[in-house]
XYZ file of N, CA and C in Angstrom:
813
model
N 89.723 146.211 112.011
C 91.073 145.760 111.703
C 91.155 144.238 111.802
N 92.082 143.528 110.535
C 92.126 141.902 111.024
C 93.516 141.925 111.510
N 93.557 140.664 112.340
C 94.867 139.920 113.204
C 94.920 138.727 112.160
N 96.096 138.776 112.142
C 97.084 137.995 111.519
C 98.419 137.266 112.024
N 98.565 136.100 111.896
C 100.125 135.818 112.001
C 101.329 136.008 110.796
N 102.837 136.678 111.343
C 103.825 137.133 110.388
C 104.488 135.812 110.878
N 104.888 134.906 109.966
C 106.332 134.077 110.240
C 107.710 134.356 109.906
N 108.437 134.919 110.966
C 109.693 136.148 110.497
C 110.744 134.541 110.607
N 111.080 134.654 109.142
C 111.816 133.076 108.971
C 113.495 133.395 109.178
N 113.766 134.582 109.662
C 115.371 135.049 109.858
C 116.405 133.647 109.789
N 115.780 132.829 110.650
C 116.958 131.803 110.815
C 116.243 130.538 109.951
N 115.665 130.475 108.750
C 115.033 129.452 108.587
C 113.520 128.968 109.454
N 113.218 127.781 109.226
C 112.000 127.420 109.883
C 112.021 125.642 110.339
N 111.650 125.066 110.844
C 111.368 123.599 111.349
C 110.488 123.053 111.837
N 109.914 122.239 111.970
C 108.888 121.439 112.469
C 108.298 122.009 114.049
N 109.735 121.407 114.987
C 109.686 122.308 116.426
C 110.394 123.536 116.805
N 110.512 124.078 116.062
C 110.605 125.569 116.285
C 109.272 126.272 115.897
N 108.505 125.986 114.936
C 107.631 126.220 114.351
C 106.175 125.636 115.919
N 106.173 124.853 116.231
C 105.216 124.678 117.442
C 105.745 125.140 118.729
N 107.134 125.605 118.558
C 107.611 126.422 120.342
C 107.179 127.701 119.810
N 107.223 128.831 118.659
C 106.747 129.446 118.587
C 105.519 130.074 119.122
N 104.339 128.816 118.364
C 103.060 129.173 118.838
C 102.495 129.132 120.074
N 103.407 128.165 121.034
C 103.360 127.644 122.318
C 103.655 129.248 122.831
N 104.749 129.572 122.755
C 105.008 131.473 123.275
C 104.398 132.296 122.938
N 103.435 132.069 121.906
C 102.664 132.841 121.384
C 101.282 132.766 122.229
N 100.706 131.664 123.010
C 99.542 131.545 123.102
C 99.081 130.220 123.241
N 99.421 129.385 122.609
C 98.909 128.034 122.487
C 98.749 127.348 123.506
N 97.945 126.211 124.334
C 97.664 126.089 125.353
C 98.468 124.268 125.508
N 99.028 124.522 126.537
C 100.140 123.578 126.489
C 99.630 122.576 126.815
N 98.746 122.269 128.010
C 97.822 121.708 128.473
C 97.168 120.296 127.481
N 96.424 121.154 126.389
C 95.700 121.352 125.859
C 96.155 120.309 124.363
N 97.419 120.929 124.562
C 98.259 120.089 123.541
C 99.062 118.658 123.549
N 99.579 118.748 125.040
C 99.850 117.274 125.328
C 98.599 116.550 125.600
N 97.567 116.758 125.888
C 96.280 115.883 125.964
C 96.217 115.268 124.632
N 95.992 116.075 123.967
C 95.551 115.881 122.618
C 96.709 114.323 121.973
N 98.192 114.992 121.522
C 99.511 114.397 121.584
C 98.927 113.293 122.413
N 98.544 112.669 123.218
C 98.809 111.538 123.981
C 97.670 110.864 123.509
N 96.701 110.963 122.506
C 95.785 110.989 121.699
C 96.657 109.787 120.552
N 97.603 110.213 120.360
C 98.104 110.094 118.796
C 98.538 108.121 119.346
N 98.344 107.013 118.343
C 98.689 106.121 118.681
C 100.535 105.910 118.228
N 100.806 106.263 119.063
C 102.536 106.445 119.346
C 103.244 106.333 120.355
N 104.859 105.522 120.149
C 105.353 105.548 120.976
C 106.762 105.618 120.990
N 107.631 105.604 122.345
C 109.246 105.653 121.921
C 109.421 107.019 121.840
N 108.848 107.989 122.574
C 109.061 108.806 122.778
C 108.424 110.041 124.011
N 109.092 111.193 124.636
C 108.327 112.019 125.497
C 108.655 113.450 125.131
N 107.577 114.649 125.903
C 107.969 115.795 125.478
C 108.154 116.519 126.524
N 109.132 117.335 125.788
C 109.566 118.142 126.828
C 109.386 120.084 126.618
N 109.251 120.713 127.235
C 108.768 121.901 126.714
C 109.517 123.060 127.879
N 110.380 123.753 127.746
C 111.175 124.454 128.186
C 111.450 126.269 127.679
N 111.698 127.024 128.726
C 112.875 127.901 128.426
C 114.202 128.204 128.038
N 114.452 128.859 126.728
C 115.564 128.506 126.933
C 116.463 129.829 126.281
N 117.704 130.076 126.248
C 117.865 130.854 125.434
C 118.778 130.709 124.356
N 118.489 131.514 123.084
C 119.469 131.553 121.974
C 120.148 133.101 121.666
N 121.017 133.030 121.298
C 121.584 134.262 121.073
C 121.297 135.451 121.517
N 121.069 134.811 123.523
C 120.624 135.795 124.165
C 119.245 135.836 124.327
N 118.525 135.727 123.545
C 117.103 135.753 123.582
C 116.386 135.115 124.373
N 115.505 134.739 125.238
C 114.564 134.075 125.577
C 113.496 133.352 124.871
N 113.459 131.944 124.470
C 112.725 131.278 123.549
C 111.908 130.158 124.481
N 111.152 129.909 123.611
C 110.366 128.609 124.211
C 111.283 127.262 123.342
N 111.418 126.446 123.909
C 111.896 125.549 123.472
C 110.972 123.807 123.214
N 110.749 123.447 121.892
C 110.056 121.910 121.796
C 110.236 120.821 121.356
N 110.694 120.206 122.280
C 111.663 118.757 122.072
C 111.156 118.092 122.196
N 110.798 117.257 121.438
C 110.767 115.543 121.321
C 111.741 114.638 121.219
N 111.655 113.913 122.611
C 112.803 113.033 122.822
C 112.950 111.813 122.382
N 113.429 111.045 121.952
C 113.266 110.028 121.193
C 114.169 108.567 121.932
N 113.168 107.627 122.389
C 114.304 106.888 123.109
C 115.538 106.016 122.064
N 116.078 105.555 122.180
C 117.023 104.955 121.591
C 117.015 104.322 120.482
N 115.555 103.316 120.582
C 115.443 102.661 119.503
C 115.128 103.528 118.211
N 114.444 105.102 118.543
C 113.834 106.162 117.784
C 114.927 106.512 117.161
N 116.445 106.933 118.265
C 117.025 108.397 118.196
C 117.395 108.556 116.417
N 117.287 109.873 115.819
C 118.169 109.702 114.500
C 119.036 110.895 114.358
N 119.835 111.189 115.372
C 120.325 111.948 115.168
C 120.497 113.985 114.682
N 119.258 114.044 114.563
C 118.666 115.619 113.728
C 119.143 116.765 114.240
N 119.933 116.457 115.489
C 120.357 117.350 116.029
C 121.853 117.383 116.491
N 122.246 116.205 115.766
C 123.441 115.829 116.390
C 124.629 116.469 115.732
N 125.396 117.563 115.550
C 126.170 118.688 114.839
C 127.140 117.775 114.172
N 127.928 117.403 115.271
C 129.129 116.445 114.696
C 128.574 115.675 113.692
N 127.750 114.859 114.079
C 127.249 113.715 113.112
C 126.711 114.673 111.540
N 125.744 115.418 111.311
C 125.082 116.052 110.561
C 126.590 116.652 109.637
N 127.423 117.250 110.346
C 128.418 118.012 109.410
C 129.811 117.629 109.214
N 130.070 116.556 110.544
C 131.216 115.829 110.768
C 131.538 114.308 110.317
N 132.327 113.654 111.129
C 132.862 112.225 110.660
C 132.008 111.256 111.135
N 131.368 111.736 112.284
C 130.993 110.835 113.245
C 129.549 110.258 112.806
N 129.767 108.953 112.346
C 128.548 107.991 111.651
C 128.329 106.571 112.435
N 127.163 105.946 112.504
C 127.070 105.146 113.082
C 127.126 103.375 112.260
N 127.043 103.533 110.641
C 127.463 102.346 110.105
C 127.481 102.899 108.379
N 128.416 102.463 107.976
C 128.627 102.559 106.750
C 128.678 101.703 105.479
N 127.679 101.950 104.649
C 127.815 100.618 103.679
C 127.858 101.490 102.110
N 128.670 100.797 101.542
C 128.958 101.137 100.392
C 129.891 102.715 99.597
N 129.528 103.875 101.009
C 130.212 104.536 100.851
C 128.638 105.722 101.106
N 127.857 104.719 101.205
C 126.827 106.110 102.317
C 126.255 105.584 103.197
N 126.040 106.339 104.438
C 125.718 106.148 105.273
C 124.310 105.221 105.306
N 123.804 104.693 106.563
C 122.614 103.643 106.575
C 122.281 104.144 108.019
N 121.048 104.721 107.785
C 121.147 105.405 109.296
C 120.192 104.687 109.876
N 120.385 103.802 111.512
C 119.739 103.157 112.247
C 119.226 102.175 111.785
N 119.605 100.909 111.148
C 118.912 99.756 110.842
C 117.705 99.584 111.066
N 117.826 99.604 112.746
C 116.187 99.348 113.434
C 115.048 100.228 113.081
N 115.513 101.146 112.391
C 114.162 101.962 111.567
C 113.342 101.310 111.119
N 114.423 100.052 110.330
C 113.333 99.920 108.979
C 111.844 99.067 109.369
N 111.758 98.681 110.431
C 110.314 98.082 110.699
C 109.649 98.985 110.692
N 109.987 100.362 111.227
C 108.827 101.220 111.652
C 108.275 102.278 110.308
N 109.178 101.953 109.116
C 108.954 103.173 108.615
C 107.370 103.259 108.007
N 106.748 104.508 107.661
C 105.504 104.883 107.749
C 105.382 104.835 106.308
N 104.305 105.075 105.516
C 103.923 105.577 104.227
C 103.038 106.649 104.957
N 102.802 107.213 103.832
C 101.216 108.378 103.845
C 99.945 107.906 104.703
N 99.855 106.580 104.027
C 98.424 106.075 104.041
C 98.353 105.748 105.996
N 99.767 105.238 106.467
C 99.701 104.889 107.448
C 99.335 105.894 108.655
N 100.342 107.583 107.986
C 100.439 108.583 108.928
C 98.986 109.174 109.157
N 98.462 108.825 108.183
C 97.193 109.578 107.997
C 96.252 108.736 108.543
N 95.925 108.058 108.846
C 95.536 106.945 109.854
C 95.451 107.317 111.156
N 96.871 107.307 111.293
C 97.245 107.719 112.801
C 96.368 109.220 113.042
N 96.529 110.076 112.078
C 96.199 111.257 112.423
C 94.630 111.221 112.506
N 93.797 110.316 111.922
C 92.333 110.535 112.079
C 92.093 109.664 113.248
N 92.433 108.577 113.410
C 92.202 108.182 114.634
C 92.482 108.578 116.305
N 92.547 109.961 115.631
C 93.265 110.464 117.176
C 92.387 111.489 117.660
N 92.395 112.482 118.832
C 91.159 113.377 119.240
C 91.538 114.382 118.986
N 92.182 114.692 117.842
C 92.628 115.912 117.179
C 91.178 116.648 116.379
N 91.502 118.106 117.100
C 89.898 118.223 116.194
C 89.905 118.229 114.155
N 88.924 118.234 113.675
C 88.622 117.941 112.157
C 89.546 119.133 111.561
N 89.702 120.546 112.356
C 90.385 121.786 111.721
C 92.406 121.156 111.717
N 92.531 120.284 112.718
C 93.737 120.045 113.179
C 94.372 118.899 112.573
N 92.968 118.118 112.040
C 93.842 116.443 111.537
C 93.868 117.169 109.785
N 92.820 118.095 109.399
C 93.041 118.477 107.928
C 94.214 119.459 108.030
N 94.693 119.983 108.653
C 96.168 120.863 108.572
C 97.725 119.919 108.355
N 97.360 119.048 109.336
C 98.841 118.335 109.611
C 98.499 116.937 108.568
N 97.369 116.727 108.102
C 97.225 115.922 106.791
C 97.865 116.805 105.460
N 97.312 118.043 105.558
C 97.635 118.915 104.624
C 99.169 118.874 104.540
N 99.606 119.061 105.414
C 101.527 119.420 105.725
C 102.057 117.719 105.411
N 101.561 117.116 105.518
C 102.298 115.949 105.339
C 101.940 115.389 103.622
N 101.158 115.517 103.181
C 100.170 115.444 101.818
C 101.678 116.510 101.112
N 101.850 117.909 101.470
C 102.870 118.461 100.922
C 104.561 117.339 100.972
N 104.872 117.054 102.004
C 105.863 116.550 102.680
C 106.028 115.187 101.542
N 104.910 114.844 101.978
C 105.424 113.111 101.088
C 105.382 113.587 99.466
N 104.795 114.761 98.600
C 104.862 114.809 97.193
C 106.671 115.104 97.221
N 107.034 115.913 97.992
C 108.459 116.597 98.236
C 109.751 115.299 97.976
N 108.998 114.272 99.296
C 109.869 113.154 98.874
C 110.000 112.163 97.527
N 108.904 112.348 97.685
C 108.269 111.193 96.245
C 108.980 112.026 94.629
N 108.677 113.465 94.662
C 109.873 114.160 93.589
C 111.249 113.855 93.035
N 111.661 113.475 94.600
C 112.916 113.302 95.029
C 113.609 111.823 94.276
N 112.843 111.226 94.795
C 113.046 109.302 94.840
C 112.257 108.930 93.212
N 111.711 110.000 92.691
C 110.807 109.610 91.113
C 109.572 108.456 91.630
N 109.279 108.473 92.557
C 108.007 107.656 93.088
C 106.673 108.094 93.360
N 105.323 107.325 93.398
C 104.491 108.062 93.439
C 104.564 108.268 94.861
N 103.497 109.224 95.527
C 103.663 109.931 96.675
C 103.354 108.655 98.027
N 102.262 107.883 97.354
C 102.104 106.496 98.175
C 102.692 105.932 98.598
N 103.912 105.627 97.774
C 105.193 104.717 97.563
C 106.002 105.288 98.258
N 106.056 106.288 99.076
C 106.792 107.034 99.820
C 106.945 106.732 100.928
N 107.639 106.014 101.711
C 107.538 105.608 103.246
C 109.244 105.287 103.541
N 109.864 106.280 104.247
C 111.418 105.871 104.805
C 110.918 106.717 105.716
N 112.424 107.523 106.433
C 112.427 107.595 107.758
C 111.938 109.434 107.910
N 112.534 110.290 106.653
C 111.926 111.283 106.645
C 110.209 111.654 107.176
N 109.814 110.758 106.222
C 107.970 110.870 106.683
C 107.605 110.366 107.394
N 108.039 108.701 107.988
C 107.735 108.251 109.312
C 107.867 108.687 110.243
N 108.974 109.041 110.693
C 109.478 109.051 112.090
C 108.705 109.835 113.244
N 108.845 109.137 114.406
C 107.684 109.508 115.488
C 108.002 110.723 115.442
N 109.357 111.724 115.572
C 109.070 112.853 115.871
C 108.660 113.860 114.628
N 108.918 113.244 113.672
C 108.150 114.261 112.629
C 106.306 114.581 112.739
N 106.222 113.191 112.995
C 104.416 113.087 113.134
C 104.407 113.561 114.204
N 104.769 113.743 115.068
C 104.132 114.476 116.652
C 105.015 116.170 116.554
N 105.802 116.482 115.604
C 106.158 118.057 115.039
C 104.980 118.220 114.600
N 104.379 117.821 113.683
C 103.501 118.268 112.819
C 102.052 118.250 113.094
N 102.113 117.219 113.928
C 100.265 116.823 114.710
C 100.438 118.242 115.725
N 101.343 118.339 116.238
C 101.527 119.601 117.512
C 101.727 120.848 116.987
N 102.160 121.316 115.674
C 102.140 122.338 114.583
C 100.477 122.679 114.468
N 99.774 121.272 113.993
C 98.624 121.655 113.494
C 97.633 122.310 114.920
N 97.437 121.132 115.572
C 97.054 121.718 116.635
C 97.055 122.748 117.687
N 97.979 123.495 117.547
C 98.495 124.660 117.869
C 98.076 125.913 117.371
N 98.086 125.647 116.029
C 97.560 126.146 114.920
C 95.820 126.922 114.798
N 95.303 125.430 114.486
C 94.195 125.257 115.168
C 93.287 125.673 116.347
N 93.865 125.756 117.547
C 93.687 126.196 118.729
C 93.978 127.684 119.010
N 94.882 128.539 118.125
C 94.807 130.164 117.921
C 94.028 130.318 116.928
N 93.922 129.941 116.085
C 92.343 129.924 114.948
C 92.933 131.182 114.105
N 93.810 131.742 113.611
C 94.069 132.664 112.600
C 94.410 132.057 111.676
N 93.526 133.128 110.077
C 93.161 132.810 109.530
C 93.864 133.169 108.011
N 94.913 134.071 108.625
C 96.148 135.023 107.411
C 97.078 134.347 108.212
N 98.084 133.920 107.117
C 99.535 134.100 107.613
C 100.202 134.551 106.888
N 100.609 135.681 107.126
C 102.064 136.142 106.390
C 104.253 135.692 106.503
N 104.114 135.855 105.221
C 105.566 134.989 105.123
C 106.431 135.508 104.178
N 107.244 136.096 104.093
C 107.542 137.276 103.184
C 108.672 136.615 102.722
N 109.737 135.653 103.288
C 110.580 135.170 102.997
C 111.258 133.754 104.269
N 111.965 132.747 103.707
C 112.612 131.638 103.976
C 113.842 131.600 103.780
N 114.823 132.019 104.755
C 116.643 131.915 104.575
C 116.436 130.708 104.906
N 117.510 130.166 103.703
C 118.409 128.870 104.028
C 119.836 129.485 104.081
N 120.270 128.235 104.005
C 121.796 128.452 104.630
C 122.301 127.015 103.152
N 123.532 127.154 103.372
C 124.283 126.520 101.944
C 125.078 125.047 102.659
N 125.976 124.227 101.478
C 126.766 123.108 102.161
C 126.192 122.306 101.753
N 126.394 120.916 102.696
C 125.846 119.596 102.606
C 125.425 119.431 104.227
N 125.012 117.768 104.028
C 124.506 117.650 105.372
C 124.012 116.120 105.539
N 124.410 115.271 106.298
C 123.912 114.126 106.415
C 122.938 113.521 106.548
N 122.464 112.739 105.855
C 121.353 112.296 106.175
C 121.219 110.877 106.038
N 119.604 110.474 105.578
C 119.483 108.754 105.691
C 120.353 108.277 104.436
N 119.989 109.009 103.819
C 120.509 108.394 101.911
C 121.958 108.765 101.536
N 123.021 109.213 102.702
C 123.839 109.855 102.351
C 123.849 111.183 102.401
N 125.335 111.920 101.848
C 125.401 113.189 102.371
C 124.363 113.831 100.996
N 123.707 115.269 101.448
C 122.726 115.774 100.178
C 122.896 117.258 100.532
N 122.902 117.911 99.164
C 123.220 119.144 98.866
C 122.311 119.812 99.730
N 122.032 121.273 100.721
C 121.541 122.058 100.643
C 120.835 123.296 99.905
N 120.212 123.363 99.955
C 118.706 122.488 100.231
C 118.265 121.373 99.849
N 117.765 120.448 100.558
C 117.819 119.048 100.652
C 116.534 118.864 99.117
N 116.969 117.703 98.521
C 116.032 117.648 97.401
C 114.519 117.960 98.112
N 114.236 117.061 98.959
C 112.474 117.257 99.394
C 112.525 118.823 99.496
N 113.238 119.596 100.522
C 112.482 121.193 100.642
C 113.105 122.029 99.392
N 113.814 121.586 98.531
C 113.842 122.615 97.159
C 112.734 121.742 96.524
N 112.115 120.434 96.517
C 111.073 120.703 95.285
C 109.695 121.309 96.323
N 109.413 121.151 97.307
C 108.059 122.087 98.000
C 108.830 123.412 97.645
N 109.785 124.134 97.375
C 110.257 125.447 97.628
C 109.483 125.852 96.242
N 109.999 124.732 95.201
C 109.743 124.864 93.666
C 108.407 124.486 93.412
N 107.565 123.584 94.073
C 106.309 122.974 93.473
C 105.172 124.084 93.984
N 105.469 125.106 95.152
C 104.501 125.864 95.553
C 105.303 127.511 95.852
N 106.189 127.498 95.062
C 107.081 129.175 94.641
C 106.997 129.671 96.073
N 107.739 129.126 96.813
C 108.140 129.987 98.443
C 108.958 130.960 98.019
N 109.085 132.185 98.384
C 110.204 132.657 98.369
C 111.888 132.740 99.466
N 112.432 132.327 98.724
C 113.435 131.627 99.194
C 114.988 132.780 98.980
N 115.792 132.529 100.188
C 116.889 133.378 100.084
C 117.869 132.903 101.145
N 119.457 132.344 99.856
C 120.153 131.673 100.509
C 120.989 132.453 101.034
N 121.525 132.565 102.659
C 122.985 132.947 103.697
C 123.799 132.617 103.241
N 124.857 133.270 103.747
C 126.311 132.533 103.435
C 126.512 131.689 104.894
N 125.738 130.809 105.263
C 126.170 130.108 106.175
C 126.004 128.560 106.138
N 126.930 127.935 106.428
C 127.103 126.415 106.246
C 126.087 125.505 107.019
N 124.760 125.561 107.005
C 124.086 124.755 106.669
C 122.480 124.821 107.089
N 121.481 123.582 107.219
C 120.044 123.289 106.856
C 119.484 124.442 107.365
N 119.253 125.353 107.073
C 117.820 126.275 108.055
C 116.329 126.171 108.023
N 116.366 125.434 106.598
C 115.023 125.004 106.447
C 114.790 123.532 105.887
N 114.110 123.147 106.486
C 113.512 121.369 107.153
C 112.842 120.924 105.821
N 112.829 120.073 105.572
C 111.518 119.949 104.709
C 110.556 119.374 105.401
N 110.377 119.188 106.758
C 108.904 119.900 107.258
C 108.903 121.308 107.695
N 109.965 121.798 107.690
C 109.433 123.485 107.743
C 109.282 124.213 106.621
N 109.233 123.805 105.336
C 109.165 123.894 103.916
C 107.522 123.470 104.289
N 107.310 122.611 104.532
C 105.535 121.719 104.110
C 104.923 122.676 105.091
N 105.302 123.050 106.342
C 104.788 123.696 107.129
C 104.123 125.152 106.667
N 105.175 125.727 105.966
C 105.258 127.200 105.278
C 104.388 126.903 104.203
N 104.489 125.886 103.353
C 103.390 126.038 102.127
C 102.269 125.504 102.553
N 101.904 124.995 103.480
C 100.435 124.946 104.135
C 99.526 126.051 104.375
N 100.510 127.088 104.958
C 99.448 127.718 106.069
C 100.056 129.117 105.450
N 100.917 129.505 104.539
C 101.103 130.729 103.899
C 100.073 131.329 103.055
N 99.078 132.058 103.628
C 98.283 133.210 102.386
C 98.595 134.205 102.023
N 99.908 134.350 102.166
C 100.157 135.713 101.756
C 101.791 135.904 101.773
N 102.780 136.141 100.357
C 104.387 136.644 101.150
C 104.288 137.941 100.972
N 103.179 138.775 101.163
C 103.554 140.179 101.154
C 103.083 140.639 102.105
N 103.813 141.106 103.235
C 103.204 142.218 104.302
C 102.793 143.524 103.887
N 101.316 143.236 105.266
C 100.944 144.574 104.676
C 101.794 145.614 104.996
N 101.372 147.260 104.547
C 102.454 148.152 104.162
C 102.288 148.791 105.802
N 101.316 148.648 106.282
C 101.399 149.364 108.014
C 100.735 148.110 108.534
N 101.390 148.222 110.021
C 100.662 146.991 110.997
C 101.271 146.960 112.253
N 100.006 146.638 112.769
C 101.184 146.492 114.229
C 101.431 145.354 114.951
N 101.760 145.600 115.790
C 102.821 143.721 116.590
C 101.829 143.873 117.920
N 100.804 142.911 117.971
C 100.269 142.943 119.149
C 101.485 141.740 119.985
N 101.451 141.034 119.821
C 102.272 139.984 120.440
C 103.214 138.973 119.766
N 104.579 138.750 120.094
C 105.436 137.342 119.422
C 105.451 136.452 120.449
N 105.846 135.332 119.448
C 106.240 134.250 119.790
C 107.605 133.387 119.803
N 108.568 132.845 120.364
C 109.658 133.034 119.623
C 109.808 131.534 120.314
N 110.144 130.636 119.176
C 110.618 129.596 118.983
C 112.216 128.604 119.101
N 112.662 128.256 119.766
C 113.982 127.854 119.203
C 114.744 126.877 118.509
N 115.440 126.881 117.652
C 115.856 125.816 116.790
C 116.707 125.056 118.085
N 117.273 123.716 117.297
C 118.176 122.846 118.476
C 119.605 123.056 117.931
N 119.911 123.399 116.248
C 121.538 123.351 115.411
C 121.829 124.222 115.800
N 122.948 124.301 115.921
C 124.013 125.574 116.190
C 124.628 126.332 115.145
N 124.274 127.013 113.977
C 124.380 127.838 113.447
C 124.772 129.274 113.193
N 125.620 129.881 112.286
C 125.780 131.181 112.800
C 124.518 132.378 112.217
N 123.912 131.829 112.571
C 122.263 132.521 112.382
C 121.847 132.703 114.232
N 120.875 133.296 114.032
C 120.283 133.781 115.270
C 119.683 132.108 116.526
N 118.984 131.240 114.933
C 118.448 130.004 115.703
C 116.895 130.129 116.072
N 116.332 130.992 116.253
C 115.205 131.059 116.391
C 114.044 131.097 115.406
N 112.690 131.324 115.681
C 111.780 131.660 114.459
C 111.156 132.857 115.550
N 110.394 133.735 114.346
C 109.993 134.515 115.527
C 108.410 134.667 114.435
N 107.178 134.263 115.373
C 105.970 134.501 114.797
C 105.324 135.656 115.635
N 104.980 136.703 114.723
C 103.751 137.618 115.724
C 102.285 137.384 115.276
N 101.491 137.878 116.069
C 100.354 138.459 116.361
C 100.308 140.053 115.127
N 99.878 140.123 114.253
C 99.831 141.647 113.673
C 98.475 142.123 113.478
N 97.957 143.138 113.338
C 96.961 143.477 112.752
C 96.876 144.703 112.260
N 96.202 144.461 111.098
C 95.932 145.387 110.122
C 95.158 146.187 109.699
């Protein structure tokens, strides 16, 4: 019989929900901040918790971002409400002090080989970001190079995704099944202004690599466009098999408050 991972996307998917998952699943925590402290980065710490959502018991994976970082990704009011921090022209300009730091491809990918991430771990989260920046670059009509704002830079996306891969990596399975991706509907704030749901970057990965996709009636993001790059990375399969069993889950928690469950839930199956 083979073992497999199912990614049960009920509430959508994200960057760190997607690595608290695997962390509950197995992943060696240890193992992972070593690595993470590897990465040449800074302006930020992690934190790794219990916690619960809708009752449930989840692992929870936060990256904290100090001040000069913070951008808000979790901030409800701000994301769906009034509450903005400077306004020009009639869209938002989120955090000035970004703009020194922002990344291109060429830069993230740098970071990621120069770090003690093993060769299975820097080609995954190269892979997920290689998806990520075509997503943006769709978006903006640019080539994928030319791609560098705050979406693809930002410290906590690269340390979601370096800690995705590595995680990854470190359970070593080799199927993943993914049968489906709820989003949720609305708008939602961001760097460039407010943008339709699903955000241009995760409808063109939804469209450039046919996820299957299925929208809630609920007001807003469930899926990231790094949990879009994440899913078309490491998906071999959206069809479960027809019998299987659940050796073990993992269950992840989102940080938005949604009327969705909030979680991701990955198992262990085999077939």
């Amino acid at each position: 019989m083979k073992k497999a991972l199912y990614f049960d996307c009920v509430s959508g998917i994200s960057g760190d929900m997607s690595v608290a998952a695997l962390l509950d699943l197995g992943a060696d925590k240890n193992m992972l901040l070593d690595t993470l402290a590897s990465l040449n980065l800074s302006g930020y710490s992690i934190e790794i918790s219990e916690v619960e959502k809708s009752g449930i018991a989840a692992c929870d994976f936060n990256v904290l971002l100090d001040k000069k970082h913070e951008n808000h990704d979790h901030d409800m009011e701000y994301l769906h409400g009034e509450k903005h921090e400077h306004n020009h022209a009639g869209h938002h300009c989120e955090h000035e002090h970004h703009s020194h730091e922002h990344r291109n491809l060429s830069d993230i990918l740098s970071i990621l080989e120069s770090s003690n991430m093993t060769a299975g771990a820097k080609a995954m989260a190269s892979k997920i970001f290689e998806i990520l920046a075509e997503g943006e670059a769709l978006a903006h009509r640019v080539p994928k190079e030319q791609v560098h704002f705050h979406e693809v830079g930002a410290v906590d996306s690269i340390v979601d995704i370096a800690a995705f891969a590595i995680c990854m990596d470190f359970l070593g399975y080799e199927e993943v099944f993914l049968p489906v991706l709820k989003e949720g509907q609305g708008t939602i704030r961001c760097q460039h202004g407010i943008l339709p749901i699903p955000v241009p970057a995760t409808s063109n990965i939804v469209c450039t690599h046919k996820l299957p996709l299925s929208i809630l009636p609920v007001q807003g993001e469930l899926v990231t466009p790094t949990g879009a790059a994440i899913a078309s990375a490491i998906t071999t399969s959206y069809t479960l098999p027809e019998i299987f069993q659940i050796n073990k889950i993992g269950v992840g928690a989102g940080k938005r408050e949604y009327e969705v469950p909030g979680i991701l839930r990955v198992m262990e199956i085999q077939y």
